[in-house]
Amino acid sequence: MHRVWALGWMVIGVLAGPAHAQVTEIYKCLDPAGRPLYTSDKRDTAGKKCDLVSREINVVPAQQIPLGRPSASASRSASFPRESASDRAKERQRDILEKELATEQQLLAKAQQDLTEQESERSGEERNYARVLERLQPYKDSLEVHQKNVEALRRELSNLNR
């Protein structure tokens, strides 16, 4: 009989040994204004009227590492490059800027083509060169706007690479 009990306790010890248990207690406290505060930090409950709302036991199995060799996940994580949130944000920003630059370059090429077409056309009622310049001015303005946009996007991309 003692062997069975000893064997039972040994099995329980072996199974429970590599596990880490953590007890989480959630308290509901009332502040002086009567508003509820939910906390799991025992220090926040000092001097307040608090009731235990929940008590959970979390059991996380421990990793078993063979002696003399690092675990596969440890060796993988050491060689695997880590990416921070700011790196991901910069990468998204770079992608957006590159797409905007490509679009703006297409619009610039279209504006140049439109200006060239308009410069080659002459109508009979434009005997005065001032009228030709007046007709071409919106095309020149559009071209200038797209050129400035392309320059600004390139400048912003180069600042992002620093």
Coordinates of N, CA, C and O in Angstrom, one line a residue:
M1 N 0.8 -1.2 0.0 CA 0.0 0.0 0.0 C 0.9 1.3 0.0 O 0.5 2.2 -0.7
H2 N 1.9 1.2 0.8 CA 2.8 2.4 0.9 C 3.5 2.6 -0.5 O 3.8 3.8 -0.8
R3 N 3.8 1.5 -1.2 CA 4.4 1.7 -2.5 C 3.5 2.4 -3.5 O 3.9 3.2 -4.3
V4 N 2.2 2.1 -3.4 CA 1.3 2.7 -4.3 C 1.2 4.2 -4.0 O 1.2 5.0 -4.9
W5 N 1.1 4.5 -2.7 CA 1.1 6.0 -2.3 C 2.4 6.6 -2.7 O 2.4 7.8 -3.3
A6 N 3.5 6.0 -2.5 CA 4.8 6.6 -2.8 C 4.9 6.8 -4.3 O 5.4 7.8 -4.8
L7 N 4.4 5.8 -5.1 CA 4.5 5.9 -6.5 C 3.5 7.0 -7.0 O 3.9 7.8 -7.9
G8 N 2.4 7.1 -6.4 CA 1.4 8.2 -6.8 C 2.0 9.6 -6.5 O 1.9 10.5 -7.4
W9 N 2.6 9.8 -5.4 CA 3.2 11.1 -5.1 C 4.4 11.3 -6.0 O 4.7 12.5 -6.3
M10 N 5.1 10.3 -6.4 CA 6.3 10.5 -7.2 C 5.8 10.9 -8.6 O 6.4 11.8 -9.2
V11 N 4.7 10.3 -9.1 CA 4.2 10.7 -10.4 C 3.7 12.2 -10.4 O 4.0 12.9 -11.3
I12 N 3.0 12.5 -9.3 CA 2.5 13.9 -9.2 C 3.7 14.9 -9.1 O 3.7 15.9 -9.7
G13 N 4.8 14.5 -8.4 CA 6.0 15.3 -8.3 C 6.7 15.5 -9.6 O 7.1 16.6 -10.0
V14 N 6.7 14.4 -10.4 CA 7.4 14.5 -11.7 C 6.6 15.4 -12.7 O 7.1 16.2 -13.4
L15 N 5.3 15.2 -12.6 CA 4.4 16.0 -13.5 C 4.3 17.4 -13.1 O 4.3 18.3 -14.0
A16 N 4.3 17.7 -11.8 CA 4.2 19.1 -11.4 C 5.5 19.8 -11.3 O 5.5 21.0 -11.3
G17 N 6.6 19.1 -11.3 CA 7.9 19.7 -11.1 C 8.3 20.7 -12.2 O 8.7 21.8 -11.9
P18 N 8.1 20.3 -13.5 CA 8.6 21.3 -14.5 C 7.6 22.4 -14.8 O 7.8 23.2 -15.6
A19 N 6.4 22.4 -14.1 CA 5.4 23.4 -14.4 C 5.6 24.6 -13.4 O 5.9 24.4 -12.3
H20 N 5.4 25.8 -13.9 CA 5.4 27.0 -13.0 C 3.9 27.4 -12.9 O 3.2 27.7 -13.8
A21 N 3.5 27.6 -11.6 CA 2.2 28.0 -11.4 C 2.2 29.5 -11.0 O 3.0 29.9 -10.2
Q22 N 1.2 30.2 -11.4 CA 1.1 31.6 -11.1 C -0.4 31.8 -10.7 O -1.3 31.5 -11.5
V23 N -0.6 32.4 -9.5 CA -1.9 32.7 -9.1 C -2.2 34.2 -9.4 O -1.4 35.1 -9.1
T24 N -3.3 34.4 -10.1 CA -3.7 35.8 -10.4 C -5.0 36.1 -9.7 O -6.0 35.4 -9.8
E25 N -5.0 37.1 -8.8 CA -6.1 37.5 -8.1 C -6.6 38.9 -8.6 O -5.8 39.8 -8.7
I26 N -7.8 39.0 -8.9 CA -8.4 40.2 -9.4 C -9.3 40.8 -8.2 O -10.2 40.1 -7.7
Y27 N -9.0 42.1 -7.9 CA -9.8 42.7 -6.8 C -10.6 43.9 -7.4 O -10.2 44.5 -8.4
K28 N -11.8 44.1 -6.8 CA -12.6 45.2 -7.2 C -12.6 46.1 -5.9 O -13.0 45.8 -4.9
C29 N -12.0 47.4 -6.1 CA -11.9 48.3 -5.0 C -12.8 49.5 -5.3 O -13.0 49.9 -6.5
L30 N -13.2 50.2 -4.3 CA -13.9 51.5 -4.5 C -13.0 52.6 -4.0 O -12.5 52.6 -2.9
D31 N -12.9 53.6 -4.9 CA -12.1 54.8 -4.5 C -13.0 55.7 -3.7 O -14.2 55.5 -3.5
P32 N -12.4 56.8 -3.1 CA -13.2 57.7 -2.2 C -14.4 58.3 -2.9 O -15.4 58.6 -2.3
A33 N -14.4 58.4 -4.3 CA -15.5 59.0 -5.0 C -16.6 57.9 -5.3 O -17.6 58.2 -5.9
G34 N -16.3 56.6 -4.9 CA -17.2 55.5 -5.2 C -17.1 54.9 -6.5 O -17.9 54.0 -6.9
R35 N -16.1 55.2 -7.3 CA -15.9 54.6 -8.6 C -15.1 53.3 -8.4 O -14.2 53.2 -7.6
P36 N -15.5 52.2 -9.2 CA -14.8 50.9 -9.0 C -13.5 50.9 -9.7 O -13.3 51.6 -10.8
L37 N -12.5 50.2 -9.1 CA -11.2 50.0 -9.7 C -10.9 48.6 -9.6 O -11.0 47.9 -8.6
Y38 N -10.6 48.0 -10.8 CA -10.2 46.6 -10.9 C -8.7 46.5 -11.0 O -8.1 47.1 -11.8
T39 N -8.1 45.7 -10.2 CA -6.7 45.6 -10.2 C -6.2 44.2 -9.8 O -6.9 43.5 -9.1
S40 N -5.0 43.8 -10.2 CA -4.4 42.5 -9.8 C -3.2 42.8 -8.9 O -2.5 41.9 -8.5
D41 N -2.9 44.1 -8.7 CA -1.8 44.5 -7.9 C -2.2 44.7 -6.4 O -3.0 45.5 -6.1
K42 N -1.6 43.9 -5.6 CA -2.0 43.9 -4.2 C -1.7 45.3 -3.5 O -2.4 45.8 -2.6
R43 N -0.7 46.0 -4.1 CA -0.3 47.4 -3.5 C -1.5 48.4 -3.8 O -1.6 49.3 -3.0
D44 N -2.2 48.2 -4.9 CA -3.3 49.1 -5.2 C -4.5 48.9 -4.2 O -5.4 49.8 -4.1
T45 N -4.5 47.8 -3.5 CA -5.7 47.6 -2.6 C -5.5 48.1 -1.2 O -6.4 48.2 -0.4
A46 N -4.3 48.6 -0.9 CA -4.0 49.1 0.4 C -4.9 50.3 0.8 O -4.9 51.3 0.0
G47 N -5.5 50.3 1.9 CA -6.3 51.4 2.4 C -7.7 51.6 1.7 O -8.3 52.6 1.9
K48 N -8.1 50.6 0.9 CA -9.3 50.7 0.2 C -10.2 49.5 0.5 O -9.7 48.5 0.9
K49 N -11.5 49.7 0.3 CA -12.4 48.6 0.5 C -12.4 47.8 -0.7 O -12.9 48.2 -1.8
C50 N -11.9 46.6 -0.6 CA -11.7 45.7 -1.8 C -12.3 44.4 -1.6 O -12.3 43.8 -0.5
D51 N -12.9 43.8 -2.7 CA -13.4 42.5 -2.7 C -12.7 41.6 -3.7 O -12.4 42.1 -4.8
L52 N -12.4 40.4 -3.4 CA -11.8 39.5 -4.4 C -12.9 39.0 -5.4 O -13.9 38.5 -5.1
V53 N -12.6 39.4 -6.7 CA -13.6 39.1 -7.7 C -13.2 37.7 -8.4 O -14.1 36.9 -8.7
S54 N -11.9 37.5 -8.7 CA -11.6 36.3 -9.4 C -10.2 35.8 -8.9 O -9.3 36.6 -8.6
R55 N -10.0 34.5 -9.0 CA -8.8 33.9 -8.6 C -8.5 32.8 -9.6 O -9.2 31.9 -9.7
E56 N -7.5 33.0 -10.4 CA -7.1 32.1 -11.5 C -5.7 31.6 -11.2 O -4.8 32.3 -10.8
I57 N -5.6 30.3 -11.5 CA -4.2 29.7 -11.4 C -3.8 29.3 -12.8 O -4.4 28.6 -13.5
N58 N -2.7 30.0 -13.2 CA -2.2 29.7 -14.6 C -1.0 28.8 -14.4 O -0.1 29.1 -13.6
V59 N -1.0 27.7 -15.2 CA 0.1 26.8 -15.1 C 0.8 26.8 -16.5 O 0.1 26.5 -17.5
V60 N 2.1 27.1 -16.5 CA 2.8 27.1 -17.8 C 3.9 26.0 -17.7 O 4.7 26.1 -16.7
P61 N 3.9 25.1 -18.6 CA 5.0 24.1 -18.5 C 6.3 24.7 -18.8 O 6.5 25.5 -19.6
A62 N 7.3 24.2 -18.0 CA 8.7 24.7 -18.2 C 9.3 24.0 -19.4 O 9.0 22.9 -19.7
Q63 N 10.2 24.7 -20.1 CA 11.0 24.1 -21.2 C 12.0 23.2 -20.6 O 12.8 23.6 -19.7
Q64 N 12.1 22.0 -21.2 CA 13.1 21.1 -20.8 C 14.3 21.1 -21.8 O 14.1 20.8 -23.0
I65 N 15.4 21.5 -21.3 CA 16.6 21.7 -22.2 C 17.6 20.6 -21.8 O 17.9 20.4 -20.7
P66 N 18.0 19.8 -22.8 CA 19.0 18.8 -22.5 C 20.3 19.4 -22.0 O 20.7 20.5 -22.5
L67 N 20.9 18.8 -21.1 CA 22.2 19.4 -20.6 C 23.3 19.4 -21.6 O 23.4 18.5 -22.4
G68 N 24.0 20.5 -21.6 CA 25.1 20.7 -22.6 C 24.7 21.2 -23.9 O 25.6 21.6 -24.7
R69 N 23.4 21.3 -24.3 CA 23.1 21.8 -25.6 C 22.0 22.9 -25.4 O 21.1 22.7 -24.6
P70 N 22.1 24.0 -26.1 CA 21.0 25.0 -26.1 C 19.8 24.5 -26.8 O 19.9 23.6 -27.7
S71 N 18.7 25.0 -26.4 CA 17.4 24.6 -27.1 C 17.4 25.1 -28.5 O 18.1 26.0 -28.9
A72 N 16.6 24.4 -29.4 CA 16.4 24.8 -30.8 C 15.9 26.2 -30.9 O 16.3 27.0 -31.7
S73 N 14.9 26.5 -30.0 CA 14.3 27.8 -30.1 C 15.3 28.9 -29.7 O 15.3 30.0 -30.2
A74 N 16.1 28.6 -28.7 CA 17.1 29.6 -28.3 C 18.1 29.9 -29.4 O 18.5 31.0 -29.6
S75 N 18.6 28.8 -30.0 CA 19.6 29.0 -31.1 C 18.9 29.7 -32.3 O 19.5 30.5 -33.0
R76 N 17.6 29.4 -32.6 CA 16.9 30.0 -33.6 C 16.7 31.5 -33.4 O 16.9 32.4 -34.2
S77 N 16.3 31.8 -32.1 CA 16.0 33.2 -31.8 C 17.3 34.1 -31.8 O 17.3 35.3 -32.0
A78 N 18.4 33.5 -31.4 CA 19.7 34.2 -31.4 C 20.1 34.6 -32.8 O 20.7 35.6 -33.1
S79 N 19.9 33.7 -33.8 CA 20.3 34.0 -35.2 C 19.2 34.7 -36.0 O 19.5 35.3 -37.0
F80 N 18.0 34.7 -35.5 CA 16.9 35.3 -36.2 C 16.9 36.8 -36.0 O 16.9 37.2 -34.8
P81 N 16.9 37.6 -37.0 CA 16.9 39.1 -36.8 C 15.6 39.5 -36.2 O 14.5 39.1 -36.6
R82 N 15.7 40.4 -35.3 CA 14.5 41.0 -34.6 C 14.1 42.3 -35.3 O 14.9 43.1 -35.7
E83 N 12.8 42.5 -35.5 CA 12.3 43.7 -36.1 C 11.4 44.4 -35.1 O 10.5 43.9 -34.5
S84 N 11.7 45.7 -34.9 CA 10.9 46.5 -34.0 C 9.7 47.1 -34.7 O 9.6 47.1 -35.9
A85 N 8.8 47.6 -33.9 CA 7.6 48.3 -34.4 C 8.0 49.5 -35.2 O 7.4 49.8 -36.2
S86 N 9.1 50.2 -34.8 CA 9.5 51.4 -35.6 C 10.1 51.0 -36.9 O 9.9 51.7 -37.9
D87 N 10.8 49.9 -37.0 CA 11.3 49.4 -38.3 C 10.1 49.1 -39.2 O 10.2 49.4 -40.4
R88 N 9.1 48.4 -38.7 CA 7.9 48.1 -39.5 C 7.2 49.4 -40.0 O 6.8 49.4 -41.1
A89 N 7.1 50.3 -39.1 CA 6.5 51.6 -39.5 C 7.3 52.3 -40.6 O 6.7 52.8 -41.5
K90 N 8.6 52.3 -40.4 CA 9.4 52.9 -41.5 C 9.3 52.2 -42.8 O 9.3 52.8 -43.8
E91 N 9.2 50.9 -42.7 CA 9.1 50.1 -44.0 C 7.7 50.4 -44.6 O 7.7 50.6 -45.9
R92 N 6.6 50.5 -43.8 CA 5.3 50.9 -44.4 C 5.4 52.3 -45.0 O 4.9 52.5 -46.1
Q93 N 6.0 53.2 -44.3 CA 6.1 54.5 -44.8 C 6.9 54.6 -46.1 O 6.5 55.3 -47.0
R94 N 8.0 53.8 -46.2 CA 8.8 53.8 -47.4 C 8.0 53.2 -48.5 O 8.1 53.8 -49.7
D95 N 7.2 52.1 -48.3 CA 6.4 51.6 -49.4 C 5.4 52.6 -49.9 O 5.2 52.7 -51.1
I96 N 4.7 53.3 -49.0 CA 3.8 54.3 -49.4 C 4.4 55.4 -50.2 O 3.9 55.8 -51.2
L97 N 5.6 55.9 -49.7 CA 6.3 57.0 -50.5 C 6.7 56.5 -51.8 O 6.6 57.3 -52.8
E98 N 7.2 55.3 -51.9 CA 7.6 54.7 -53.2 C 6.4 54.6 -54.2 O 6.5 54.9 -55.4
K99 N 5.2 54.2 -53.7 CA 4.0 54.1 -54.5 C 3.6 55.5 -55.0 O 3.2 55.8 -56.1
E100 N 3.6 56.5 -54.0 CA 3.3 57.9 -54.4 C 4.3 58.4 -55.4 O 3.8 59.1 -56.3
L101 N 5.5 58.1 -55.3 CA 6.5 58.6 -56.2 C 6.3 58.0 -57.6 O 6.4 58.8 -58.6
A102 N 6.0 56.7 -57.7 CA 5.7 56.1 -59.0 C 4.5 56.8 -59.6 O 4.5 57.1 -60.8
T103 N 3.5 57.0 -58.9 CA 2.2 57.6 -59.4 C 2.5 59.1 -59.9 O 2.1 59.5 -60.9
E104 N 3.3 59.8 -59.1 CA 3.6 61.2 -59.4 C 4.5 61.2 -60.6 O 4.4 62.2 -61.4
Q105 N 5.4 60.3 -60.8 CA 6.2 60.3 -62.0 C 5.4 60.0 -63.2 O 5.7 60.6 -64.3
Q106 N 4.4 59.1 -63.1 CA 3.5 58.9 -64.3 C 2.7 60.2 -64.6 O 2.5 60.5 -65.8
L107 N 2.2 60.9 -63.6 CA 1.5 62.1 -63.8 C 2.4 63.2 -64.4 O 2.0 64.0 -65.3
L108 N 3.7 63.2 -64.0 CA 4.6 64.1 -64.6 C 4.9 63.8 -66.0 O 4.9 64.8 -66.9
A109 N 5.0 62.6 -66.4 CA 5.2 62.2 -67.8 C 4.0 62.6 -68.6 O 4.1 63.1 -69.7
K110 N 2.8 62.4 -68.1 CA 1.6 62.8 -68.8 C 1.5 64.3 -69.0 O 1.1 64.8 -70.0
A111 N 1.9 65.0 -67.9 CA 1.8 66.5 -68.0 C 2.8 67.0 -69.1 O 2.5 67.9 -69.8
Q112 N 4.0 66.4 -69.1 CA 5.0 66.8 -70.1 C 4.5 66.5 -71.5 O 4.6 67.3 -72.5
Q113 N 3.8 65.3 -71.7 CA 3.3 64.9 -73.0 C 2.2 65.9 -73.4 O 2.1 66.4 -74.5
D114 N 1.3 66.3 -72.5 CA 0.2 67.2 -72.8 C 0.8 68.6 -73.2 O 0.3 69.2 -74.1
L115 N 1.8 69.1 -72.5 CA 2.4 70.4 -72.8 C 3.0 70.3 -74.2 O 2.9 71.3 -75.0
T116 N 3.7 69.2 -74.5 CA 4.4 69.1 -75.8 C 3.3 69.1 -76.9 O 3.5 69.8 -77.9
E117 N 2.2 68.4 -76.7 CA 1.1 68.4 -77.7 C 0.5 69.8 -77.9 O 0.2 70.2 -79.0
Q118 N 0.3 70.5 -76.8 CA -0.3 71.8 -76.9 C 0.7 72.8 -77.5 O 0.2 73.7 -78.2
E119 N 2.0 72.7 -77.3 CA 2.9 73.6 -77.9 C 3.0 73.4 -79.4 O 3.2 74.3 -80.2
S120 N 2.7 72.1 -79.9 CA 2.8 71.9 -81.3 C 1.5 72.3 -82.0 O 1.5 72.5 -83.3
E121 N 0.4 72.6 -81.3 CA -0.8 73.0 -81.9 C -0.8 74.5 -82.0 O -0.5 75.2 -81.1
R122 N -1.4 75.0 -83.1 CA -1.6 76.5 -83.3 C -2.9 76.6 -84.0 O -3.2 76.0 -85.0
S123 N -3.8 77.4 -83.4 CA -5.0 77.7 -84.1 C -5.0 79.0 -84.8 O -4.1 79.9 -84.5
G124 N -5.9 79.3 -85.7 CA -5.8 80.5 -86.5 C -6.1 81.7 -85.7 O -5.7 82.8 -86.1
E125 N -6.9 81.6 -84.6 CA -7.2 82.8 -83.9 C -6.1 83.2 -82.9 O -6.3 84.2 -82.2
E126 N -5.0 82.5 -82.8 CA -3.9 82.8 -81.9 C -2.8 83.5 -82.7 O -1.7 83.0 -82.8
R127 N -3.1 84.6 -83.3 CA -2.1 85.4 -84.0 C -1.1 86.0 -83.1 O 0.1 86.2 -83.4
N128 N -1.6 86.4 -81.9 CA -0.8 87.0 -80.9 C -0.1 85.9 -80.1 O -0.8 85.0 -79.6
Y129 N 1.2 86.0 -79.8 CA 1.9 85.0 -79.1 C 1.5 85.0 -77.6 O 1.6 84.0 -76.9
A130 N 1.0 86.1 -77.1 CA 0.5 86.2 -75.7 C -0.7 85.3 -75.5 O -0.8 84.7 -74.4
R131 N -1.5 85.1 -76.5 CA -2.6 84.2 -76.4 C -2.1 82.7 -76.4 O -2.7 81.9 -75.7
V132 N -1.1 82.4 -77.1 CA -0.5 81.1 -77.0 C 0.0 80.8 -75.6 O -0.2 79.7 -75.1
L133 N 0.8 81.8 -75.1 CA 1.3 81.6 -73.7 C 0.2 81.4 -72.7 O 0.3 80.7 -71.8
E134 N -0.9 82.2 -72.9 CA -2.0 82.1 -72.0 C -2.7 80.7 -72.1 O -3.1 80.2 -71.1
R135 N -2.8 80.2 -73.3 CA -3.4 78.8 -73.4 C -2.4 77.7 -72.8 O -2.9 76.8 -72.3
L136 N -1.1 77.9 -72.9 CA -0.2 76.9 -72.4 C 0.1 77.0 -70.9 O 0.6 76.1 -70.3
Q137 N -0.3 78.1 -70.3 CA 0.1 78.4 -68.9 C -0.5 77.3 -67.9 O 0.2 76.8 -67.1
P138 N -1.8 76.8 -68.1 CA -2.2 75.8 -67.2 C -1.4 74.5 -67.3 O -1.2 73.7 -66.3
Y139 N -1.0 74.2 -68.5 CA -0.2 72.9 -68.7 C 1.2 73.1 -68.1 O 1.8 72.1 -67.5
K140 N 1.8 74.3 -68.2 CA 3.1 74.6 -67.5 C 2.9 74.5 -66.0 O 3.8 74.0 -65.3
D141 N 1.8 75.0 -65.5 CA 1.6 75.0 -64.0 C 1.5 73.6 -63.6 O 2.0 73.2 -62.5
S142 N 0.7 72.8 -64.3 CA 0.6 71.4 -63.9 C 1.9 70.6 -63.9 O 2.2 69.8 -63.0
L143 N 2.7 70.9 -64.9 CA 4.0 70.3 -65.0 C 4.9 70.7 -63.8 O 5.5 69.8 -63.2
E144 N 4.9 71.9 -63.5 CA 5.7 72.4 -62.4 C 5.2 71.8 -61.0 O 6.1 71.4 -60.2
V145 N 3.9 71.6 -60.8 CA 3.4 71.0 -59.6 C 3.9 69.6 -59.5 O 4.4 69.1 -58.4
H146 N 3.8 68.8 -60.6 CA 4.2 67.4 -60.5 C 5.8 67.3 -60.4 O 6.2 66.4 -59.7
Q147 N 6.5 68.2 -60.9 CA 8.0 68.2 -60.7 C 8.3 68.5 -59.3 O 9.2 67.8 -58.7
K148 N 7.6 69.4 -58.7 CA 7.9 69.7 -57.2 C 7.5 68.6 -56.4 O 8.2 68.3 -55.4
N149 N 6.4 67.9 -56.7 CA 5.9 66.7 -55.9 C 7.0 65.6 -56.0 O 7.3 64.9 -55.0
V150 N 7.5 65.4 -57.2 CA 8.5 64.3 -57.4 C 9.7 64.6 -56.6 O 10.3 63.8 -55.9
E151 N 10.2 65.9 -56.6 CA 11.4 66.3 -55.8 C 11.1 66.1 -54.3 O 12.0 65.6 -53.6
A152 N 9.9 66.5 -53.9 CA 9.6 66.4 -52.4 C 9.6 65.0 -52.0 O 10.1 64.6 -50.9
L153 N 9.0 64.1 -52.8 CA 8.9 62.7 -52.4 C 10.3 62.0 -52.4 O 10.6 61.2 -51.5
R154 N 11.2 62.4 -53.4 CA 12.5 61.9 -53.4 C 13.3 62.4 -52.2 O 14.1 61.6 -51.6
R155 N 13.1 63.6 -51.8 CA 13.8 64.2 -50.6 C 13.3 63.4 -49.4 O 14.1 63.1 -48.5
E156 N 12.0 63.2 -49.3 CA 11.5 62.5 -48.1 C 12.0 61.0 -48.0 O 12.3 60.5 -46.9
L157 N 12.1 60.4 -49.2 CA 12.6 59.0 -49.2 C 14.1 59.0 -48.8 O 14.5 58.1 -48.0
S158 N 14.9 60.0 -49.2 CA 16.3 60.0 -48.8 C 16.4 60.3 -47.3 O 17.3 59.8 -46.7
N159 N 15.5 61.2 -46.8 CA 15.6 61.4 -45.3 C 15.2 60.2 -44.5 O 15.6 60.0 -43.4
L160 N 14.3 59.4 -45.1 CA 13.9 58.2 -44.4 C 15.0 57.1 -44.3 O 15.0 56.3 -43.4
N161 N 15.9 57.1 -45.3 CA 17.0 56.2 -45.3 C 18.1 56.5 -44.3 O 19.0 55.7 -44.2
R162 N 18.1 57.6 -43.7 CA 19.1 58.0 -42.8 C 19.1 57.3 -41.5 O 18.2 56.8 -41.0

